[in-house]
Coordinates of C-alpha atoms in Angstrom, one line a residue:
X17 CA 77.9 80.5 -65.7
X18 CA 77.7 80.9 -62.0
X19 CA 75.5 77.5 -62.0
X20 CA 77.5 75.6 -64.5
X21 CA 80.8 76.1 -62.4
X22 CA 78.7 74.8 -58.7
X23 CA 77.3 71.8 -60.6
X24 CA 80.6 71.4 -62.3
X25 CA 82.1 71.7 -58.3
X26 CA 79.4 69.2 -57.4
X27 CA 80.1 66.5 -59.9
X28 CA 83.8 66.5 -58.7
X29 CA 83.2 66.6 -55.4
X30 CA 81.1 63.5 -55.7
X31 CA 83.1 61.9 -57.6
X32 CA 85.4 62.1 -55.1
X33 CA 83.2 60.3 -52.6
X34 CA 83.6 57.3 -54.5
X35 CA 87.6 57.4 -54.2
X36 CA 87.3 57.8 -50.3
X37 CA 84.7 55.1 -50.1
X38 CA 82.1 57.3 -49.4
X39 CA 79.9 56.6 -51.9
X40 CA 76.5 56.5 -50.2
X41 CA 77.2 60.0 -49.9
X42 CA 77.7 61.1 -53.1
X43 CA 73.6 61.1 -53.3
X44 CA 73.7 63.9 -50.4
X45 CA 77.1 65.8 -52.5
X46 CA 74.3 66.3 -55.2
X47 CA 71.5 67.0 -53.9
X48 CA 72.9 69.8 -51.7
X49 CA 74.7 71.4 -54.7
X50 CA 71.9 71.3 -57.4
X51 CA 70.3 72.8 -54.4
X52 CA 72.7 75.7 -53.9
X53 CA 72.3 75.8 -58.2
X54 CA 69.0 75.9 -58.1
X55 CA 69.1 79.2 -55.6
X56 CA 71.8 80.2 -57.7
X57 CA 69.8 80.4 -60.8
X58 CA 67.2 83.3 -59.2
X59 CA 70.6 85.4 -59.1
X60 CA 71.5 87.9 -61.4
X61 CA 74.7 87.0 -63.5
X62 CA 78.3 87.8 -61.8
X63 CA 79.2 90.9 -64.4
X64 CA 83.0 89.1 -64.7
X65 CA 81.0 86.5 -66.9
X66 CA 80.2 89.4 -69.4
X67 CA 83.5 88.8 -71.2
X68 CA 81.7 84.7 -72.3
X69 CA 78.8 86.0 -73.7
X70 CA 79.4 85.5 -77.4
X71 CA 80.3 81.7 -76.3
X72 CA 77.8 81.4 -74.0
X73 CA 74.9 83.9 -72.0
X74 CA 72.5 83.1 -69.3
X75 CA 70.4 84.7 -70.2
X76 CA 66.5 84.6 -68.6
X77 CA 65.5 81.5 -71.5
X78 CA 68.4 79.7 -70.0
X79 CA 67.6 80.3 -66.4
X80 CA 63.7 78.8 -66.6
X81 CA 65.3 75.5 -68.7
X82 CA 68.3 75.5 -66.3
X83 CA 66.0 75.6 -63.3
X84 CA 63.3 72.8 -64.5
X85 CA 66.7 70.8 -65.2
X86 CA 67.8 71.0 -61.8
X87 CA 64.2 70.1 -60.2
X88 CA 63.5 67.4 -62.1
X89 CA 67.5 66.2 -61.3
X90 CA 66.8 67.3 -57.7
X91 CA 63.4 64.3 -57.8
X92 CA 66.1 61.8 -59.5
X93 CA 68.5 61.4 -56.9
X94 CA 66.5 61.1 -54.5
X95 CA 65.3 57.8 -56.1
X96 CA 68.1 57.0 -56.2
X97 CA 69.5 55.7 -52.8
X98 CA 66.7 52.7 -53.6
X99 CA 67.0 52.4 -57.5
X100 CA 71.2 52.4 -57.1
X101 CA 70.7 49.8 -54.6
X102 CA 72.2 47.5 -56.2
X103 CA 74.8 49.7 -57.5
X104 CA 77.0 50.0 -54.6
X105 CA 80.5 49.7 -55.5
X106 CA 80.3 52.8 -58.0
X107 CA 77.3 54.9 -56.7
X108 CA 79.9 57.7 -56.5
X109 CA 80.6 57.5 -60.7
X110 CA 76.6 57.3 -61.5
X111 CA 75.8 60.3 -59.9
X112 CA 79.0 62.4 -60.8
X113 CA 78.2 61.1 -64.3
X114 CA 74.9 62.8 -64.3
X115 CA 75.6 66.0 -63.4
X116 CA 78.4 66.3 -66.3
X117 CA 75.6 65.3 -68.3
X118 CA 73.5 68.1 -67.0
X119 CA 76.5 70.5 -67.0
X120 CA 76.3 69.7 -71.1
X121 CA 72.3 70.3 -71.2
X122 CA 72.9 74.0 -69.4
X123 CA 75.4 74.6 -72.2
X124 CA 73.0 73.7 -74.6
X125 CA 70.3 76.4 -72.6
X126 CA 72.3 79.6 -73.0
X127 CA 74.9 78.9 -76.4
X128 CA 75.3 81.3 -78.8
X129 CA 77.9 79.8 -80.9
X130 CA 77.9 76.3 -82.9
X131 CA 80.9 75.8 -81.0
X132 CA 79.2 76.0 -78.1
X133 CA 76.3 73.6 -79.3
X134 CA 78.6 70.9 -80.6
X135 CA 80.8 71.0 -76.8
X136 CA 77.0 71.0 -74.8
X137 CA 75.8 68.1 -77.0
X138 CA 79.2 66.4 -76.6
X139 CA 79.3 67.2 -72.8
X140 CA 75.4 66.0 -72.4
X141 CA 75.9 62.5 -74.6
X142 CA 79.2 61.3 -73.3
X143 CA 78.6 60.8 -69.7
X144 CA 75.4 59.2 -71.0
X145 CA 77.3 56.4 -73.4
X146 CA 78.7 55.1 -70.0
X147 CA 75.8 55.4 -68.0
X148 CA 73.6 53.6 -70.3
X149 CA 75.7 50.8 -69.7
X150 CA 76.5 51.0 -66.1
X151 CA 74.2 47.7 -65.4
X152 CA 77.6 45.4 -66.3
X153 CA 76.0 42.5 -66.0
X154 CA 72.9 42.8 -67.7
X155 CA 73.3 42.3 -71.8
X156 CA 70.5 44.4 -72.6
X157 CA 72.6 47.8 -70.6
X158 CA 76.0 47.0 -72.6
X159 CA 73.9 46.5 -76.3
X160 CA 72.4 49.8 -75.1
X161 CA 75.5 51.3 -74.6
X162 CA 77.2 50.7 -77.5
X163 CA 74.2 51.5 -79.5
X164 CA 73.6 54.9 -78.2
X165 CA 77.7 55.4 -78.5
X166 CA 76.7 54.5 -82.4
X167 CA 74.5 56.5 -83.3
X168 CA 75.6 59.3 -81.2
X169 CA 78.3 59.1 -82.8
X170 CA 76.5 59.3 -86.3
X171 CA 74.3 62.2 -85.6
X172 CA 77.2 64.3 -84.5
X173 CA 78.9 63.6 -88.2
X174 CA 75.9 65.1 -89.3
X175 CA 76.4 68.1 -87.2
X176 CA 79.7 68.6 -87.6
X177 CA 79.2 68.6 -91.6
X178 CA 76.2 70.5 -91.3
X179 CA 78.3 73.6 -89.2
X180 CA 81.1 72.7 -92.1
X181 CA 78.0 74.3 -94.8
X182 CA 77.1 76.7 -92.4
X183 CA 80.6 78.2 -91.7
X184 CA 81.3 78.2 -95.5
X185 CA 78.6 79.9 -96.0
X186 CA 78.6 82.7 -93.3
X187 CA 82.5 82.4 -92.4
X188 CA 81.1 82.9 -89.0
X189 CA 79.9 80.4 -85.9
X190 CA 77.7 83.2 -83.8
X191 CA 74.1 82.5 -84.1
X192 CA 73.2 85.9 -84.5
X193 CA 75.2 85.9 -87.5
X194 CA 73.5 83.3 -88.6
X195 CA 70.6 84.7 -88.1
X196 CA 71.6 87.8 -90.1
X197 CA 72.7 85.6 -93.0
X198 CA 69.2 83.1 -93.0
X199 CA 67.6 86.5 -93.3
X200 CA 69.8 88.2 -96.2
X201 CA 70.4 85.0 -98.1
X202 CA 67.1 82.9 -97.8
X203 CA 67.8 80.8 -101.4
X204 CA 72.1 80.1 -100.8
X205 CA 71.9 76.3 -101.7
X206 CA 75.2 75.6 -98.8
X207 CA 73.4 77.1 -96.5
X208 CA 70.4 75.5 -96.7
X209 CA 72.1 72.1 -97.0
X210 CA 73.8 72.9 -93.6
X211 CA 70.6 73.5 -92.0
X212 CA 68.9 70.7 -93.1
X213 CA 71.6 68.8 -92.0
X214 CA 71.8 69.7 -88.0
X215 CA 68.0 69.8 -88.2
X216 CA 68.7 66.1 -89.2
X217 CA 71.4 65.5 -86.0
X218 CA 69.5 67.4 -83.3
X219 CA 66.6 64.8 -84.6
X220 CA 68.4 62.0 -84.1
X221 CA 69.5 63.5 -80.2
X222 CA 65.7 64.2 -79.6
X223 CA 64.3 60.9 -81.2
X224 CA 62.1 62.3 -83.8
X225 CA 60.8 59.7 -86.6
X226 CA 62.3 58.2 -88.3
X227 CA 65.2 59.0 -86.6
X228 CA 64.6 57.4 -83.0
X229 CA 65.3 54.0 -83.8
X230 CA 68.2 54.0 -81.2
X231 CA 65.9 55.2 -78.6
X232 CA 63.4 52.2 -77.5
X233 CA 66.4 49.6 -76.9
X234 CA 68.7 52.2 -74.7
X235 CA 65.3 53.2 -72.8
X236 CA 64.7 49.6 -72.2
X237 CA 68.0 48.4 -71.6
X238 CA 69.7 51.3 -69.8
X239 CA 69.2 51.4 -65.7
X240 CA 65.8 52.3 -65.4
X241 CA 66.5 55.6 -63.2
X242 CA 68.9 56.7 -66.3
X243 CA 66.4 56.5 -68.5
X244 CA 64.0 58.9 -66.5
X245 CA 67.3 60.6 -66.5
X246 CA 67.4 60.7 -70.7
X247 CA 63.5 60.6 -70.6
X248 CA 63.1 64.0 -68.9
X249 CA 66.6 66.2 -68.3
X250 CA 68.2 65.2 -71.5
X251 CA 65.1 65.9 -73.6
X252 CA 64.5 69.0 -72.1
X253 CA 67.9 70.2 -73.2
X254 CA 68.2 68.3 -76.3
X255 CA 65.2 69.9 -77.9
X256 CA 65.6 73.6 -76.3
X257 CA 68.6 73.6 -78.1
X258 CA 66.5 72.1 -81.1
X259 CA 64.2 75.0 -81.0
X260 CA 67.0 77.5 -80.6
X261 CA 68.9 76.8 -83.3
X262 CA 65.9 76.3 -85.8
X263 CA 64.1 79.5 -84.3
X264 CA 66.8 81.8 -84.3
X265 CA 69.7 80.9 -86.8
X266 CA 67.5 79.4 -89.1
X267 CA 64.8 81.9 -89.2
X268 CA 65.2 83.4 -92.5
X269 CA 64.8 79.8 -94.3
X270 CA 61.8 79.0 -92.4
X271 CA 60.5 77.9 -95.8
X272 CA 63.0 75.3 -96.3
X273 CA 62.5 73.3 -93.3
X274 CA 59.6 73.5 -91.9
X275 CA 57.7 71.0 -94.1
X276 CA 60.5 68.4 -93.4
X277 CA 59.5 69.0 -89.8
X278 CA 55.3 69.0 -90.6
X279 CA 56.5 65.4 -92.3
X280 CA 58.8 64.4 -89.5
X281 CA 56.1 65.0 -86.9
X282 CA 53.3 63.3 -88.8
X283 CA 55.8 59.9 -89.3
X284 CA 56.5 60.3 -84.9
X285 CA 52.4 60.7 -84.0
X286 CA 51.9 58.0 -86.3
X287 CA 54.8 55.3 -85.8
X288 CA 55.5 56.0 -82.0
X289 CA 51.6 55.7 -80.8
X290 CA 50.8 52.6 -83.2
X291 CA 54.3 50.8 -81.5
X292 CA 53.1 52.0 -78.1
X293 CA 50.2 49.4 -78.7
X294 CA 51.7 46.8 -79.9
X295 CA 54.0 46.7 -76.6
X296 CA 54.0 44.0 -74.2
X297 CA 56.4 45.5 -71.8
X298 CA 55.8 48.6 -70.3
X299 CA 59.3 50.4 -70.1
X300 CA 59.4 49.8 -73.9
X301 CA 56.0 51.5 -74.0
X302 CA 56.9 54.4 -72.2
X303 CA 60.3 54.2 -74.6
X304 CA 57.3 54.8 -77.8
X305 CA 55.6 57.1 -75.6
X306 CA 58.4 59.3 -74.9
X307 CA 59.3 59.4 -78.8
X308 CA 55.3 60.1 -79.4
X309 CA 55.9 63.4 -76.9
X310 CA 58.6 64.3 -79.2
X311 CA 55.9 64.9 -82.3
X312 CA 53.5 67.0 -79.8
X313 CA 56.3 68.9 -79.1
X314 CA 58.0 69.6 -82.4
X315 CA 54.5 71.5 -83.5
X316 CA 56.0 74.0 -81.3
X317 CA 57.9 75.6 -84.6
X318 CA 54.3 76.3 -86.0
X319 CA 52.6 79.7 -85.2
X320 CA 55.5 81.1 -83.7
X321 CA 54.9 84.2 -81.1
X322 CA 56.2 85.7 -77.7
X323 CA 54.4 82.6 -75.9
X324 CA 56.4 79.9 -77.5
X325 CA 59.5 79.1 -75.5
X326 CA 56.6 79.9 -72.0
X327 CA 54.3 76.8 -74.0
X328 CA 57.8 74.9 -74.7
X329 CA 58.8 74.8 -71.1
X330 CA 55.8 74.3 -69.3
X331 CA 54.9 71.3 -72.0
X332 CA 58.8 69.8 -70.8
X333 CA 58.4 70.4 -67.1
X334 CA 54.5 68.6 -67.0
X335 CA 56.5 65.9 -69.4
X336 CA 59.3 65.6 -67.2
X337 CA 57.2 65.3 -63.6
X338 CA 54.8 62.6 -65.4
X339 CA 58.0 60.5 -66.4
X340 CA 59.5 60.5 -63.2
X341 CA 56.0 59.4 -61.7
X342 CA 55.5 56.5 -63.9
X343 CA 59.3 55.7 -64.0
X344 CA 59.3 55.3 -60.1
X345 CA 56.9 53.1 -60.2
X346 CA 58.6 51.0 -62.7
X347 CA 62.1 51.0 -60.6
X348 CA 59.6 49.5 -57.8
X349 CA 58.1 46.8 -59.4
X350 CA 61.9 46.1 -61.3
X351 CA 63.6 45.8 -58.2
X352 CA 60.4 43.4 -57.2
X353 CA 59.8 41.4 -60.1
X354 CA 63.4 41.5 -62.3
X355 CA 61.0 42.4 -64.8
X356 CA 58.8 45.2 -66.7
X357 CA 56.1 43.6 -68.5
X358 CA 52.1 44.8 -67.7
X359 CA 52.0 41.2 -66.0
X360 CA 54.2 42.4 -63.7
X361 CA 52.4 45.2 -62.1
X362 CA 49.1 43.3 -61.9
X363 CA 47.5 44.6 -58.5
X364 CA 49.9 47.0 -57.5
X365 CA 47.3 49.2 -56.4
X366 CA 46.5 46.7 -53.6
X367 CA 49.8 46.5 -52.5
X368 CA 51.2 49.9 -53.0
X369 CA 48.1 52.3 -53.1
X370 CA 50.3 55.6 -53.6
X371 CA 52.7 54.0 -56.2
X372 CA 49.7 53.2 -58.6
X373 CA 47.7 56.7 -58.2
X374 CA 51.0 58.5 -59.5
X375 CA 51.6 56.2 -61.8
X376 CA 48.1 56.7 -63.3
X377 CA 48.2 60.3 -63.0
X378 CA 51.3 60.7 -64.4
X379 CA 49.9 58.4 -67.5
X380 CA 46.8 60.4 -67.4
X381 CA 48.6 63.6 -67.9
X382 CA 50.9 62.4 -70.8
X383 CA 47.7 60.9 -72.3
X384 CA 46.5 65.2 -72.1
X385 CA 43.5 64.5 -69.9
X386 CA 41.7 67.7 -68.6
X387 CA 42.7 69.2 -65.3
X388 CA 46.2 67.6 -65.6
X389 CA 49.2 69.7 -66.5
X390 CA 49.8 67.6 -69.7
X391 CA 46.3 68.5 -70.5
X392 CA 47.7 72.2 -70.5
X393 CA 50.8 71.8 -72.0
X394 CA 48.9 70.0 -75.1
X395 CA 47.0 72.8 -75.0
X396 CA 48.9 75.8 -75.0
X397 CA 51.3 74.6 -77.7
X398 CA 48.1 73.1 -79.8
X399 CA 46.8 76.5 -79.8
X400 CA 49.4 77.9 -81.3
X401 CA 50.2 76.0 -84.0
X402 CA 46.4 75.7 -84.6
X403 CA 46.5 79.4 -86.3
X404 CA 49.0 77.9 -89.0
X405 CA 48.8 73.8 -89.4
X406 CA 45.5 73.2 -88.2
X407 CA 45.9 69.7 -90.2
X408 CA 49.3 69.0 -88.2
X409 CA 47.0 69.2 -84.8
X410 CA 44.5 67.0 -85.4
X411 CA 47.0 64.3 -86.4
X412 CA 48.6 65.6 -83.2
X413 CA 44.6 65.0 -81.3
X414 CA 44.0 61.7 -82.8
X415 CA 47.8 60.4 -81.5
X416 CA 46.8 61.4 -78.3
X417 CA 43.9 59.8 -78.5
X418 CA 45.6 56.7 -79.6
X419 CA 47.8 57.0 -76.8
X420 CA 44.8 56.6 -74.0
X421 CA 44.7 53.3 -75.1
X422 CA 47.9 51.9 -74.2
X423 CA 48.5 54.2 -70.7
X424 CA 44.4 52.7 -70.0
X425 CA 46.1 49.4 -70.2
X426 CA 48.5 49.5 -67.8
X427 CA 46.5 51.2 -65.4
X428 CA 43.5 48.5 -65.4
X429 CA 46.5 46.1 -64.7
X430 CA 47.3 48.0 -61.9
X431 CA 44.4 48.8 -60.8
X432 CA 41.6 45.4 -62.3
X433 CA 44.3 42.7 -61.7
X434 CA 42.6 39.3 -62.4
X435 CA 44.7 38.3 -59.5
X436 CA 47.5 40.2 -57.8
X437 CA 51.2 39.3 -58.4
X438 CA 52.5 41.2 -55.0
X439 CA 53.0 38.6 -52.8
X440 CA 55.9 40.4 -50.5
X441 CA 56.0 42.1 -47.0
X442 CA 58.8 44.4 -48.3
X443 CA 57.5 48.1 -49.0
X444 CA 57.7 51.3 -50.5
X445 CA 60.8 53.7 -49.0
X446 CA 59.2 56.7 -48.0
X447 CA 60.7 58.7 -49.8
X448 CA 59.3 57.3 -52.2
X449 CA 56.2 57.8 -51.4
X450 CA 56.7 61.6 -50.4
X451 CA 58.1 62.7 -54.4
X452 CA 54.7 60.4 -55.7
X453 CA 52.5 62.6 -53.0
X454 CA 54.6 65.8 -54.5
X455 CA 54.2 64.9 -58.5
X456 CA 50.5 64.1 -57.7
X457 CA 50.2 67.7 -55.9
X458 CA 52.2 68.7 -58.4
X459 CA 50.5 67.9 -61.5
X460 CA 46.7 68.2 -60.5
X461 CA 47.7 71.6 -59.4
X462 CA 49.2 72.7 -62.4
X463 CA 46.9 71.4 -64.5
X464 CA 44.1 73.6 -62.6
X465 CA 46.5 76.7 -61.8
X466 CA 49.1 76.7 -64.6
X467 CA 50.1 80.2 -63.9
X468 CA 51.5 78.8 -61.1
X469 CA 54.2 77.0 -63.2
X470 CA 55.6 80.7 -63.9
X471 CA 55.4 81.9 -60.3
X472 CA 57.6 79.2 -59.1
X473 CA 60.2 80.1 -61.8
X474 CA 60.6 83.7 -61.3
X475 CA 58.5 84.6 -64.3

C-alpha cells in the first residue's frame, strides 16, 4: 500500500508539471518516485495497512510483480524524453497517465476481493483508452483508441456478469471464499458459468485467441512507447491477475476450465505465429508476437507446483526487457523514417551498430534461443507443464519454432540490407544507447545466470 500511495503522489505531482509549464520535467517527477517505489517495495508493510487486507495485501507475490512493474516503467521513461519528442505540449498528462495505469496493475498484484480486481482492471485500462490515442493527429492512434475503449468496455460486461454468478453463488466477493466454495461445490452450474465467464474477460485484457482481435490495431496505431507500455507493464499485470484468480478462486473447478484454456492456447500458438509471417510491418509483427507470448504463457496453469508464480515472473520480466529492446529500436527508426515496415530498418546495423544488436537479441530471446533469458523462461514454465500436457508443449515448441522465422527476417534486414536506407547525420541519444547496452547485459546474463533474476528481487 505504501508503494501505491508514492506512485499515486508521483502521478499527481507530474501531472502538475504540466499545469506550471513544466512539462519536460515531469519525465524526472517519475523517474525519481518509481525510484523511491522501487526502494519502497524491499520494505516490510506499515502495520496501519493491516486494517486493508481483505481489500487488498501486499503481500511477497505482489512485491516481485510490483517491482518488475516499476523497472520495466523505470526503462520507459527514460525513452521517453526522445520518443515524446514530439509530444511537447502535454508531456506532463502522458506520463501522469501511466503511472495511474500502473497504480491499477499493483492493485491487480495484491487483490483479494472481485471488487478489488474490477477497480485495478478499471484503474489499469482507463488511463490507457486516452493514451492510446494521444497521437491527435494520426488516424490510426484515435481508431485505436476508440477500439480498445470498445472492447474494454465489452470484456468488463463480461466480468461484471461473471462476479454477478459468482456472488450468487457464494454471497461473498473474498477470494478465499471463493476458493472455499470452488472446493466444496465443484459441480454448482452458477458458479461455473461465472467462472467461465471472467476467464473469458481477463482473456480479452490479456489478448488470448480468439479473443485478441483488438490487440494488433491499438499496438500499431497507439504511440509506439505506449505500446511497449501495454506490451510489457500492462501484460504483466493483466495476466498475474489472470493466474490469480484462476489459481486460487477457481481451484476447486479446475476441471471445468482448464480445457477451454488447453483450446484457447492451442488457437493463440497457432493464429498469432502464422499472422506474425504474413506481416509486412514490423510493429504489427511484434503486435502477433506479443499475442503468441500470451499462449506460452497461459501453459503456466498446467502442472501447477510451488515454482509456478517464480517460472510466471521470470518468463514476464525476460518478456518485458526483450520488448522494450526491440520497441526502442522501432521508436528510432519511426522518428527517422515516419514509418515501421522491415524496408525501413534496412541497414540499421551500419548506421546504429548498438540499436540493431539489442534489437536482435531482444528477438532472439522472445524467439527462446539458448543462453537468452527467454530461452529460460520457455524453459522453466515448459517443464512444468510438460508433467501434465506434454501435447500442449510441443504445439507450444513448434510456435516457437515458427516464430524464428519472422524475428530472422527482420534481423537480416537489419543486419543483410541489399542497400542501406540510413542516409542521416542525426544519431542515437545516449541514453539510448546506455538502456540497449543494459537489456543486452541484462538478458545474456540472465539467460546464463537466471538465479540471478531472484537475487535482484529480494528472493
Amino acid at each position: 500500500m505504501s508503494v501505491l500511495i508514492i506512485i499515486f503522489l508521483t502521478a499527481v505531482a507530474a501531472l502538475f508539471a504540466g499545469v506550471f509549464e513544466k512539462g519536460k520535467f515531469s519525465r524526472y517527477i517519475g523517474i525519481l518516485g518509481l525510484i523511491i517505489a522501487f526502494y519502497v517495495s524491499f520494505l516490510p508493510e506499515l502495520e496501519f495497512f493491516a486494517q486493508y487486507k481483505s481489500m487488498f495485501e501486499f503481500g511477497q507475490n505482489a512485491a516481485l510483480f510490483t517491482k518488475i512493474s516499476i523497472v520495466i516503467t523505470i526503462l520507459i521513461f527514460f525513452l521517453g524524453g526522445f520518443a515524446f519528442s514530439n509530444h511537447r505540449s502535454h508531456q506532463a498528462e502522458l506520463y501522469s497517465l501511466m503511472l495511474f495505469s500502473l497504480m491499477g496493475g499493483i492493485v491487480l498484484f495484491g487483490f483479494q476481493n472481485l471488487v478489488t480486481l474490477f477497480l485495478g482492471i478499471e484503474i489499469l485500462s482507463i488511463p490507457l483508452y486516452v493514451l492510446a490515442g494521444s497521437n491527435k493527429t494520426d488516424l490510426r492512434s484515435n481508431e485505436a483508441s476508440i477500439k480498445y475503449f470498445l472492447m474494454g468496455a465489452f470484456a468488463t460486461g463480461f466480468l461484471l456478469f461473471g462476479v454477478a454468478l459468482l456472488y450468487g453463488s457464494t454471497s461473498s466477493f473474498d477470494l478465499y471464499e471463493i476458493h472455499a466454495f470452488s472446493v466444496a461445490n465443484p459441480k454448482n452450474l452458477m458458479f461455473t458459468m461465472g467462472a467461465v465467464l471472467v476467464l473469458v474477460a481477463l482473456a480479452f485484457k490479456v489478448s488470448l485467441a480468439p479473443f485478441h482481435m483488438w490487440s494488433p490495431d491499438v499496438y500499431q496505431g497507439s504511440p509506439s512507447l505506449i505500446t511497449a507500455f501495454m506490451m510489457s507493464v500492462v501484460k504483466i499485470s493483466a495476466f498475474f491477475a489472470f493466474f490469480k484468480i484462476m489459481t486460487i478462486g477457481f481451484l476447486g473447478i479446475t476441471g471445468s476450465w482448464i480445457n477451454i484454456m488447453g483450446v484457447l492456447i492451442i488457437i493463440t500458438l497457432f493464429l498469432a505465429n502464422v499472422m506474425g509471417l504474413a506481416q509486412s510491418n514490423a510493429k504489427r509483427m511484434l503486435a502477433y508476437s506479443s499475442v503468441s507470448h500470451v499462449g506460452y504463457l497461459a501453459l503456466i496453469f498446467f502442472g501447477l507446483n510451488n515454482l509456478s508464480t517464480y517460472n510466471l515472473a521470470f518468463y514476464l520480466f525476460a518478456y518485458s526487457l526483450a520488448t522494450i529492446g526491440v520497441m526502442m529500436c522501432l521508436i528510432w527508426v519511426e522518428k527517422l523514417k515516419r514509418e515501421t515496415s522491415y524496408n525501413a530498418f534496412q541497414g540499421l546495423a551500419q548506421s546504429e551498430p548498438i540499436l540493431a544488436v539489442v534489437a536482435a537479441i531482444s528477438m532472439l530471446s522472445m524467439a527462446g534461443i539458448p543462453l537468452t533469458a527467454g530461452f529460460m523462461g520457455k524453459f522453466g514454465i515448459f517443464a512444468q507443464a510438460i508433467t501434465e500436457t506434454p501435447f500442449l508443449v510441443l504445439v507450444a515448441i513448434l510456435g516457437s519454432a515458427i516464430s524464428i522465422a519472422y524475428y530472422l527476417r527482420l534481423i537480416m534486414v537489419m543486419f543483410f540490407p541489399k542497400e542501406s536506407s540510413f542516409k542521416t547525420l542525426e544519431k542515437v541519444p545516449l541514453t539510448y544507447n546506455i538502456i540497449a547496452v543494459f537489456i543486452i547485459i541484462a538478458i545474456i546474463a540472465l539467460g546464463v545466470f537466471p538465479d540471478l533474476f531472484a537475487m535482484q528481487f529480494g528472493l
